[in-house]
Amino acid sequence: TSPTKMENKYYRVEFDPETGLISGIYNLQKGISLPLTQSFYWYNASIGNADSAQASGAYIFRPNQSNPVPVTQNVRSYLVQNSLVQEVYQNFSSWCSQVVRLYSDQPYVELEWTLGPIPVGDHLGKEVISRFDSKLQTNGLFYTDANGRQVLQRRRDFRETWSLVQTEPVAGNYYPVNSRIYIKDKNMQLTVLTDRSQGGSSLTDGSLELMVQRRLLYDDARGVAEPLLECGQYSEGIVVRGRHLVLLDTPQDAADLHRTLALQEYMSPQIILSSGDGVPYSSK
Amino acid sequence: TSSSLTLRRAMGVAQHHDAVTGTAKQHVNDDYTLRLYKGWETCQVVISNALSSLTGTKESFTFCNLLNISVCPTTEAAKSFNVFLYNPLGRAATWYIRLPVNGVAYSVRGPSGDTVTSEVTPVSKFTKDIRRERGNAERELMFQAQVPPLGFSKFTVQKTSTQERFFIRTKKR
């Protein structure tokens, strides 16, 4: 049976028994809950169309339509429960999986995703995203950190300093995410911390997405003269593993945690091992 | 002797926008990666020397770069080993440490010699599928590590029999 929930003293994560996907997150300390779904999708990379010959490539992100394709509708999942950690393993496809993790006394939900090798046997370039969909009333606003420090407010289909005519409804709303992206309404803030720089956006109210991997078949003719098609060690494409930390809090309190946690992610420790048979040493 | 110069040079080269965003040709990206790797290799000596000074013990320190896919020959094979964690933050922090192992039971002792709660869990199929021939750990040892601000903690890990593990747990209780 698919797991339906996992819980520590800070969070409860619920899963849809039909689909196996995350269906809600509850901050138990603050008594707030947010029904949401999280899943993986891919944009079909443009190879150029009647409007423009521009293909999606290393420099250019240009999906050929606004609606991404879900990797799957249902995931196979199972729960591993220990005293230090609870983990739900979700298998989306042969090239996409995720572990939803709650450590016993950590105030965040960890999503560890593994993607690749992205199949391109169908001759379609793929740009894979992790997307969170909720009912938050965000009024077209979302927030990303531009440089790892200052969080900037972004407004969908809008630029601060000129009147924008949006021609790329997806790519035109993507922004750099170096450590965090969040959406909020009056009562709740959903924050996602990244372990590396990614692109991110909120294309509809209550939705938040991060691009996690791309594999493309055409050059974008911007000077690279190669498609973004890494073969990797085994010549079948690369596998990428990364983490997103998900926080649900009130807008007033959210920064308290996401700032300290993001710094902890950025400056995580290096593990150094020794066999323990050392000799006394002095730098003098 | 040790120097961080190689890494500093590699980081200097990697300030180019192609390196930051990965928009270079593949062989150029491979070169950025190689430079960073060589920089990291030389910095391991820097860290080893610093740790020797801080601990007052000269040891053969090892670094595992593939822990994210549960690969570390040192922890997979050793019956006992030490784990050092340096905290670069200006406040105490807690991290969960996961190390690939092949034993069934381990005892972990913290900096003051007290037993730290730990557990051994199977390595997931997801991880086994992607690491290929690069490691064969069947399990992961997990424990919670507390590290002081701008300082380090040393944890001692010892492989135990399941009976010993039971004894330690009972005694602790």
Short mmCIF file of C-alpha atoms in Angstrom, two decimals:
data_model
loop_
_atom_site.label_atom_id
_atom_site.label_comp_id
_atom_site.label_asym_id
_atom_site.label_seq_id
_atom_site.Cartn_x
_atom_site.Cartn_y
_atom_site.Cartn_z
CA THR A 1 0.00 0.00 0.00
CA SER A 2 1.12 3.51 -0.74
CA PRO A 3 1.90 5.59 2.34
CA THR A 4 -0.69 8.23 3.15
CA LYS A 5 1.24 10.42 5.58
CA MET A 6 4.46 11.01 7.47
CA GLU A 7 4.93 13.25 10.46
CA ASN A 8 7.53 14.67 12.85
CA LYS A 9 7.03 17.26 15.56
CA TYR A 10 7.15 20.12 13.04
CA TYR A 11 5.49 18.88 9.88
CA ARG A 12 2.99 16.41 8.56
CA VAL A 13 3.13 15.52 4.88
CA GLU A 14 0.13 13.81 3.35
CA PHE A 15 0.07 11.75 0.19
CA ASP A 16 -2.78 11.06 -2.17
CA PRO A 17 -3.55 7.34 -1.86
CA GLU A 18 -4.64 7.25 -5.52
CA THR A 19 -1.68 8.97 -7.15
CA GLY A 20 1.03 8.57 -4.49
CA LEU A 21 1.90 12.27 -4.88
CA ILE A 22 2.22 14.77 -2.04
CA SER A 23 -1.25 16.15 -1.38
CA GLY A 24 -0.71 18.45 1.59
CA ILE A 25 1.78 19.94 4.02
CA TYR A 26 0.96 20.89 7.59
CA ASN A 27 3.05 23.02 9.90
CA LEU A 28 2.08 21.45 13.21
CA GLN A 29 3.74 24.08 15.40
CA LYS A 30 1.93 26.97 13.73
CA GLY A 31 -1.27 25.08 13.09
CA ILE A 32 -1.35 25.93 9.38
CA SER A 33 -2.03 23.60 6.52
CA LEU A 34 -1.70 23.89 2.78
CA PRO A 35 -3.19 21.36 0.41
CA LEU A 36 -0.79 21.11 -2.51
CA THR A 37 0.49 18.67 -5.06
CA GLN A 38 4.09 18.28 -6.10
CA SER A 39 5.17 16.42 -9.18
CA PHE A 40 7.64 16.40 -12.06
CA TYR A 41 6.84 17.63 -15.55
CA TRP A 42 8.82 18.32 -18.69
CA TYR A 43 8.60 21.04 -21.27
CA ASN A 44 9.08 19.96 -24.84
CA ALA A 45 11.96 22.08 -26.12
CA SER A 46 11.16 24.25 -29.10
CA ILE A 47 13.03 23.65 -32.33
CA GLY A 48 11.64 26.89 -33.75
CA ASN A 49 8.17 27.73 -35.03
CA ALA A 50 6.34 30.17 -37.30
CA ASP A 51 6.81 33.03 -34.82
CA SER A 52 10.52 32.56 -34.46
CA ALA A 53 13.17 30.13 -35.61
CA GLN A 54 14.71 30.25 -32.15
CA ALA A 55 15.34 26.77 -30.74
CA SER A 56 15.72 25.99 -27.08
CA GLY A 57 19.40 25.52 -26.28
CA ALA A 58 22.18 26.19 -23.83
CA TYR A 59 21.51 29.95 -23.71
CA ILE A 60 17.84 29.96 -24.54
CA PHE A 61 14.98 28.33 -22.68
CA ARG A 62 12.05 28.15 -25.06
CA PRO A 63 9.42 25.45 -24.59
CA ASN A 64 7.22 24.77 -27.60
CA GLN A 65 4.04 25.08 -25.54
CA SER A 66 2.99 26.49 -22.18
CA ASN A 67 1.73 23.28 -20.65
CA PRO A 68 4.39 20.85 -19.50
CA VAL A 69 3.92 17.11 -19.82
CA PRO A 70 3.63 15.22 -16.50
CA VAL A 71 6.32 12.57 -16.10
CA THR A 72 3.57 10.37 -14.71
CA GLN A 73 0.11 10.67 -13.18
CA ASN A 74 0.72 8.03 -10.52
CA VAL A 75 3.87 7.11 -8.66
CA ARG A 76 4.84 3.86 -7.05
CA SER A 77 5.84 4.69 -3.49
CA TYR A 78 6.76 3.11 -0.19
CA LEU A 79 7.53 4.35 3.31
CA VAL A 80 10.68 3.65 5.33
CA GLN A 81 10.24 4.61 8.97
CA ASN A 82 13.09 4.83 11.44
CA SER A 83 13.63 6.69 14.68
CA LEU A 84 15.84 9.36 13.07
CA VAL A 85 14.15 9.73 9.72
CA GLN A 86 11.02 8.88 7.79
CA GLU A 87 11.28 8.54 4.03
CA VAL A 88 8.74 8.05 1.28
CA TYR A 89 10.30 6.77 -1.92
CA GLN A 90 8.44 7.85 -5.04
CA ASN A 91 9.23 6.30 -8.39
CA PHE A 92 7.97 8.53 -11.19
CA SER A 93 9.63 6.70 -14.07
CA SER A 94 12.79 4.83 -14.96
CA TRP A 95 14.61 8.18 -15.08
CA CYS A 96 12.84 10.18 -12.37
CA SER A 97 12.52 9.41 -8.68
CA GLN A 98 12.27 11.28 -5.42
CA VAL A 99 12.63 10.70 -1.69
CA VAL A 100 10.39 12.78 0.59
CA ARG A 101 12.21 12.96 3.91
CA LEU A 102 11.36 14.15 7.39
CA TYR A 103 14.18 14.06 9.93
CA SER A 104 12.95 13.61 13.48
CA ASP A 105 13.77 17.09 14.73
CA GLN A 106 14.34 19.22 11.64
CA PRO A 107 11.78 21.90 10.77
CA TYR A 108 11.61 21.30 7.02
CA VAL A 109 10.52 18.74 4.46
CA GLU A 110 13.36 17.49 2.29
CA LEU A 111 12.78 16.40 -1.29
CA GLU A 112 15.75 14.56 -2.76
CA TRP A 113 15.22 14.11 -6.49
CA THR A 114 17.18 11.99 -8.90
CA LEU A 115 16.79 12.65 -12.62
CA GLY A 116 18.34 11.08 -15.64
CA PRO A 117 19.42 9.94 -18.04
CA ILE A 118 16.61 11.91 -19.67
CA PRO A 119 15.42 9.79 -22.60
CA VAL A 120 15.55 11.47 -25.99
CA GLY A 121 14.80 8.45 -28.15
CA ASP A 122 11.55 10.17 -29.15
CA HIS A 123 13.66 13.01 -30.61
CA LEU A 124 12.14 15.51 -28.19
CA GLY A 125 14.35 17.77 -26.11
CA LYS A 126 13.15 17.84 -22.51
CA GLU A 127 13.39 20.48 -19.80
CA VAL A 128 12.30 18.89 -16.53
CA ILE A 129 10.68 20.83 -13.70
CA SER A 130 9.50 20.11 -10.18
CA ARG A 131 6.21 21.92 -9.68
CA PHE A 132 4.17 22.68 -6.55
CA ASP A 133 0.51 23.56 -7.08
CA SER A 134 -1.55 25.05 -4.28
CA LYS A 135 -4.57 27.29 -3.79
CA LEU A 136 -2.55 30.20 -2.42
CA GLN A 137 -3.87 33.52 -3.72
CA THR A 138 -0.62 35.04 -4.91
CA ASN A 139 -1.93 37.65 -7.37
CA GLY A 140 0.82 37.06 -9.89
CA LEU A 141 3.60 37.68 -7.37
CA PHE A 142 6.47 35.43 -6.42
CA TYR A 143 9.88 35.94 -4.91
CA THR A 144 13.34 34.77 -5.90
CA ASP A 145 16.80 35.64 -4.69
CA ALA A 146 18.69 37.27 -7.50
CA ASN A 147 22.16 36.92 -6.10
CA GLY A 148 21.96 34.60 -3.12
CA ARG A 149 21.29 37.47 -0.73
CA GLN A 150 18.61 39.91 -1.77
CA VAL A 151 15.17 38.46 -2.37
CA LEU A 152 13.34 40.28 -5.14
CA GLN A 153 9.63 40.43 -5.82
CA ARG A 154 8.71 39.19 -9.30
CA ARG A 155 5.42 39.90 -11.01
CA ARG A 156 4.16 37.65 -13.75
CA ASP A 157 4.19 39.21 -17.25
CA PHE A 158 5.61 42.44 -15.89
CA ARG A 159 8.87 44.38 -15.86
CA GLU A 160 9.66 47.20 -13.46
CA THR A 161 11.11 49.60 -15.98
CA TRP A 162 9.33 49.08 -19.28
CA SER A 163 5.99 48.05 -20.64
CA LEU A 164 6.30 44.37 -21.43
CA VAL A 165 4.64 42.62 -24.33
CA GLN A 166 4.96 39.02 -23.29
CA THR A 167 5.73 36.72 -26.18
CA GLU A 168 7.06 33.78 -24.20
CA PRO A 169 4.56 32.97 -21.42
CA VAL A 170 6.84 30.40 -19.77
CA ALA A 171 10.42 31.46 -20.48
CA GLY A 172 9.51 35.13 -20.18
CA ASN A 173 8.54 34.55 -16.57
CA TYR A 174 11.54 32.47 -15.53
CA TYR A 175 14.03 34.00 -13.11
CA PRO A 176 17.31 32.90 -11.56
CA VAL A 177 16.97 31.10 -8.25
CA ASN A 178 20.25 30.84 -6.40
CA SER A 179 19.06 29.66 -3.02
CA ARG A 180 15.31 30.18 -2.61
CA ILE A 181 11.97 30.88 -4.22
CA TYR A 182 8.70 31.52 -2.44
CA ILE A 183 5.05 32.38 -2.88
CA LYS A 184 2.74 33.72 -0.21
CA ASP A 185 -0.65 35.09 0.60
CA LYS A 186 -1.81 36.90 3.74
CA ASN A 187 -1.63 33.82 5.94
CA MET A 188 0.93 31.44 4.53
CA GLN A 189 4.26 31.34 2.78
CA LEU A 190 5.54 28.34 0.84
CA THR A 191 9.32 28.51 0.51
CA VAL A 192 11.56 26.15 -1.43
CA LEU A 193 15.31 26.24 -0.82
CA THR A 194 17.59 24.88 -3.51
CA ASP A 195 21.01 23.27 -3.15
CA ARG A 196 22.25 24.83 -6.41
CA SER A 197 21.31 27.61 -8.80
CA GLN A 198 18.25 26.83 -10.89
CA GLY A 199 15.62 28.64 -12.90
CA GLY A 200 12.23 29.12 -11.33
CA SER A 201 8.86 30.73 -11.77
CA SER A 202 5.24 30.90 -10.73
CA LEU A 203 3.21 30.67 -13.92
CA THR A 204 -0.19 30.56 -12.25
CA ASP A 205 -1.34 31.77 -8.85
CA GLY A 206 -0.43 29.33 -6.10
CA SER A 207 2.01 27.49 -8.31
CA LEU A 208 5.78 27.39 -8.02
CA GLU A 209 8.24 25.55 -10.24
CA LEU A 210 11.96 24.94 -10.50
CA MET A 211 13.80 23.61 -13.50
CA VAL A 212 15.94 20.71 -12.37
CA GLN A 213 17.48 19.31 -15.53
CA ARG A 214 17.50 19.80 -19.30
CA ARG A 215 18.54 17.67 -22.24
CA LEU A 216 18.24 19.20 -25.68
CA LEU A 217 18.85 18.08 -29.22
CA TYR A 218 19.31 21.37 -31.08
CA ASP A 219 21.76 24.22 -30.87
CA ASP A 220 20.18 27.59 -30.10
CA ALA A 221 22.52 29.36 -32.57
CA ARG A 222 23.84 31.72 -29.93
CA GLY A 223 27.47 30.79 -30.36
CA VAL A 224 27.86 27.49 -28.54
CA ALA A 225 27.32 25.49 -31.74
CA GLU A 226 26.35 22.43 -29.72
CA PRO A 227 23.06 21.20 -28.33
CA LEU A 228 22.85 20.89 -24.53
CA LEU A 229 23.23 17.15 -24.70
CA GLU A 230 25.65 15.85 -22.14
CA CYS A 231 26.47 12.21 -22.71
CA GLY A 232 28.01 11.55 -19.31
CA GLN A 233 30.34 8.79 -18.23
CA TYR A 234 28.27 6.01 -19.76
CA SER A 235 27.33 7.82 -22.99
CA GLU A 236 23.64 7.67 -22.25
CA GLY A 237 23.13 11.03 -20.54
CA ILE A 238 23.88 12.30 -17.08
CA VAL A 239 22.08 11.56 -13.83
CA VAL A 240 21.55 14.46 -11.45
CA ARG A 241 20.65 14.25 -7.79
CA GLY A 242 19.73 17.28 -5.74
CA ARG A 243 17.62 18.50 -2.87
CA HIS A 244 14.83 20.95 -2.27
CA LEU A 245 13.92 21.95 1.27
CA VAL A 246 10.29 22.91 1.64
CA LEU A 247 9.05 25.23 4.37
CA LEU A 248 5.52 26.28 5.21
CA ASP A 249 5.16 29.15 7.63
CA THR A 250 3.43 32.42 8.23
CA PRO A 251 4.77 35.29 6.09
CA GLN A 252 5.82 37.08 9.28
CA ASP A 253 7.95 34.21 10.60
CA ALA A 254 9.13 32.56 7.39
CA ALA A 255 12.34 34.56 6.94
CA ASP A 256 13.52 33.56 10.40
CA LEU A 257 13.92 29.99 9.24
CA HIS A 258 14.58 30.25 5.52
CA ARG A 259 17.49 32.61 6.03
CA THR A 260 19.23 30.45 8.62
CA LEU A 261 18.48 27.24 6.75
CA ALA A 262 19.66 28.59 3.40
CA LEU A 263 22.95 29.62 4.96
CA GLN A 264 23.28 26.19 6.53
CA GLU A 265 22.68 24.61 3.12
CA TYR A 266 25.22 26.86 1.47
CA MET A 267 27.83 26.30 4.16
CA SER A 268 27.19 22.67 4.90
CA PRO A 269 30.12 20.82 6.43
CA GLN A 270 32.70 18.77 4.63
CA ILE A 271 32.87 15.27 6.03
CA ILE A 272 36.44 14.21 6.70
CA LEU A 273 37.33 10.67 7.67
CA SER A 274 40.31 9.07 9.31
CA SER A 275 41.24 5.63 10.48
CA GLY A 276 42.19 6.93 13.93
CA ASP A 277 45.82 5.75 13.96
CA GLY A 278 47.40 9.19 13.98
CA VAL A 279 50.56 10.40 15.66
CA PRO A 280 50.89 13.49 17.88
CA TYR A 281 51.41 16.61 15.83
CA SER A 282 52.27 20.21 16.49
CA SER A 283 52.58 22.86 13.83
CA LYS A 284 55.73 24.04 15.59
CA THR B 1 53.06 21.62 2.00
CA SER B 2 49.68 22.79 0.87
CA SER B 3 48.15 25.65 -1.02
CA SER B 4 44.71 26.80 -1.95
CA LEU B 5 46.08 28.60 -5.01
CA THR B 6 44.98 25.94 -7.51
CA LEU B 7 41.38 26.21 -6.37
CA ARG B 8 41.55 29.99 -6.27
CA ARG B 9 42.79 30.00 -9.87
CA ALA B 10 40.08 27.56 -10.93
CA MET B 11 37.46 29.72 -9.23
CA GLY B 12 38.89 32.74 -11.00
CA VAL B 13 38.56 31.06 -14.38
CA ALA B 14 35.06 29.90 -13.48
CA GLN B 15 33.85 33.48 -13.02
CA HIS B 16 33.27 33.56 -16.77
CA HIS B 17 29.54 33.55 -17.48
CA ASP B 18 29.87 30.36 -19.51
CA ALA B 19 31.23 28.55 -16.45
CA VAL B 20 28.57 29.99 -14.14
CA THR B 21 25.70 28.98 -16.38
CA GLY B 22 27.14 25.97 -18.21
CA THR B 23 26.69 27.55 -21.63
CA ALA B 24 30.12 26.64 -22.95
CA LYS B 25 30.94 23.85 -25.37
CA GLN B 26 31.05 20.49 -23.67
CA HIS B 27 34.83 20.14 -23.77
CA VAL B 28 35.19 23.59 -22.22
CA ASN B 29 32.75 22.66 -19.45
CA ASP B 30 34.74 19.48 -18.91
CA ASP B 31 37.85 21.62 -18.52
CA TYR B 32 36.14 23.87 -15.94
CA THR B 33 35.17 20.73 -14.04
CA LEU B 34 38.69 19.33 -14.19
CA ARG B 35 40.18 22.59 -12.91
CA LEU B 36 37.75 22.68 -10.00
CA TYR B 37 38.45 19.05 -9.20
CA LYS B 38 42.20 19.64 -9.16
CA GLY B 39 41.64 22.68 -6.95
CA TRP B 40 39.57 20.65 -4.56
CA GLU B 41 42.23 17.91 -4.48
CA THR B 42 44.92 20.37 -3.43
CA CYS B 43 42.59 21.94 -0.86
CA GLN B 44 42.14 18.54 0.76
CA VAL B 45 45.78 18.83 1.82
CA VAL B 46 45.07 22.31 3.20
CA ILE B 47 42.17 20.95 5.22
CA SER B 48 44.17 17.94 6.40
CA ASN B 49 46.98 20.19 7.63
CA ALA B 50 44.52 22.50 9.36
CA LEU B 51 42.81 19.57 11.05
CA SER B 52 46.15 18.15 12.18
CA SER B 53 46.92 21.48 13.81
CA LEU B 54 43.50 21.74 15.41
CA THR B 55 43.42 18.18 16.73
CA GLY B 56 47.11 17.87 17.56
CA THR B 57 47.19 14.55 15.71
CA LYS B 58 48.60 13.87 12.27
CA GLU B 59 46.40 11.38 10.48
CA SER B 60 45.77 10.16 7.02
CA PHE B 61 42.53 12.01 6.31
CA THR B 62 40.27 10.87 3.52
CA PHE B 63 37.48 12.64 1.67
CA CYS B 64 34.53 11.02 -0.02
CA ASN B 65 33.17 12.96 -2.99
CA LEU B 66 30.35 10.58 -3.87
CA LEU B 67 28.46 10.46 -0.60
CA ASN B 68 25.33 11.67 -2.37
CA ILE B 69 25.16 8.28 -4.07
CA SER B 70 26.32 6.37 -0.99
CA VAL B 71 29.83 5.64 -2.20
CA CYS B 72 32.81 5.82 0.18
CA PRO B 73 35.41 3.03 0.12
CA THR B 74 36.74 4.05 3.56
CA THR B 75 33.49 3.68 5.47
CA GLU B 76 32.36 0.69 3.42
CA ALA B 77 35.40 -1.36 4.40
CA ALA B 78 36.57 -0.11 7.81
CA LYS B 79 35.58 -1.65 11.13
CA SER B 80 36.25 1.61 12.89
CA PHE B 81 36.88 5.14 11.73
CA ASN B 82 36.64 8.74 12.83
CA VAL B 83 34.37 11.36 11.32
CA PHE B 84 35.38 15.01 11.51
CA LEU B 85 32.96 17.79 10.77
CA TYR B 86 33.95 21.40 10.52
CA ASN B 87 31.20 23.99 10.91
CA PRO B 88 31.93 27.20 8.97
CA LEU B 89 28.83 28.89 10.40
CA GLY B 90 29.02 31.39 13.22
CA ARG B 91 26.50 29.42 15.26
CA ALA B 92 26.20 25.86 16.42
CA ALA B 93 24.51 23.62 13.90
CA THR B 94 23.07 20.17 13.64
CA TRP B 95 23.47 17.98 10.59
CA TYR B 96 22.35 14.48 9.82
CA ILE B 97 25.29 12.45 8.58
CA ARG B 98 24.76 9.48 6.26
CA LEU B 99 27.68 7.20 5.51
CA PRO B 100 27.68 4.10 3.30
CA VAL B 101 28.57 0.96 5.26
CA ASN B 102 28.36 -2.78 4.86
CA GLY B 103 28.01 -3.77 8.50
CA VAL B 104 24.71 -4.30 10.25
CA ALA B 105 25.35 -2.49 13.53
CA TYR B 106 27.63 0.37 14.56
CA SER B 107 28.18 2.40 17.69
CA VAL B 108 28.86 6.11 17.33
CA ARG B 109 30.52 8.15 20.04
CA GLY B 110 30.49 11.92 20.10
CA PRO B 111 33.26 14.38 20.97
CA SER B 112 32.83 13.85 24.70
CA GLY B 113 32.74 10.08 24.42
CA ASP B 114 29.03 9.66 24.94
CA THR B 115 27.01 7.41 22.67
CA VAL B 116 25.20 9.18 19.87
CA THR B 117 21.93 7.77 18.61
CA SER B 118 22.50 6.13 15.27
CA GLU B 119 20.81 3.71 12.97
CA VAL B 120 21.60 1.63 9.94
CA THR B 121 19.22 1.62 6.99
CA PRO B 122 19.36 -0.15 3.64
CA VAL B 123 20.63 1.79 0.63
CA SER B 124 17.66 2.41 -1.63
CA LYS B 125 17.26 0.77 -5.00
CA PHE B 126 17.16 4.28 -6.52
CA THR B 127 20.72 4.87 -5.33
CA LYS B 128 21.98 1.42 -6.32
CA ASP B 129 20.60 1.92 -9.82
CA ILE B 130 22.56 5.10 -10.47
CA ARG B 131 25.88 4.40 -8.79
CA ARG B 132 26.64 1.38 -11.03
CA GLU B 133 30.02 -0.21 -10.26
CA ARG B 134 31.22 2.76 -8.21
CA GLY B 135 30.39 1.26 -4.82
CA ASN B 136 28.67 -1.67 -3.24
CA ALA B 137 27.52 -0.48 0.18
CA GLU B 138 24.34 -2.24 1.16
CA ARG B 139 23.48 0.07 4.02
CA GLU B 140 23.85 3.59 5.33
CA LEU B 141 24.85 4.58 8.84
CA MET B 142 22.97 7.65 9.97
CA PHE B 143 23.49 9.84 13.01
CA GLN B 144 22.84 13.35 14.15
CA ALA B 145 25.93 15.50 14.50
CA GLN B 146 26.12 18.67 16.52
CA VAL B 147 29.00 20.96 15.68
CA PRO B 148 30.04 24.14 17.53
CA PRO B 149 30.28 27.49 15.72
CA LEU B 150 33.44 27.89 13.64
CA GLY B 151 34.73 24.66 15.09
CA PHE B 152 34.79 20.95 14.56
CA SER B 153 33.42 17.80 16.16
CA LYS B 154 34.93 14.36 16.05
CA PHE B 155 32.79 11.25 16.05
CA THR B 156 34.16 7.74 16.51
CA VAL B 157 32.38 4.96 14.67
CA GLN B 158 32.88 1.32 15.62
CA LYS B 159 31.35 -1.68 13.93
CA THR B 160 29.62 -3.86 16.52
CA SER B 161 27.87 -7.15 16.57
CA THR B 162 24.11 -6.99 16.97
CA GLN B 163 24.47 -8.38 20.52
CA GLU B 164 26.87 -5.57 21.46
CA ARG B 165 24.46 -3.10 19.94
CA PHE B 166 21.67 -4.49 22.08
CA PHE B 167 23.91 -4.30 25.17
CA ILE B 168 24.83 -0.67 24.48
CA ARG B 169 21.19 0.25 24.00
CA THR B 170 20.13 -1.55 27.17
CA LYS B 171 22.93 0.02 29.18
CA LYS B 172 22.06 3.46 27.89
CA ARG B 173 18.45 2.94 28.78
#
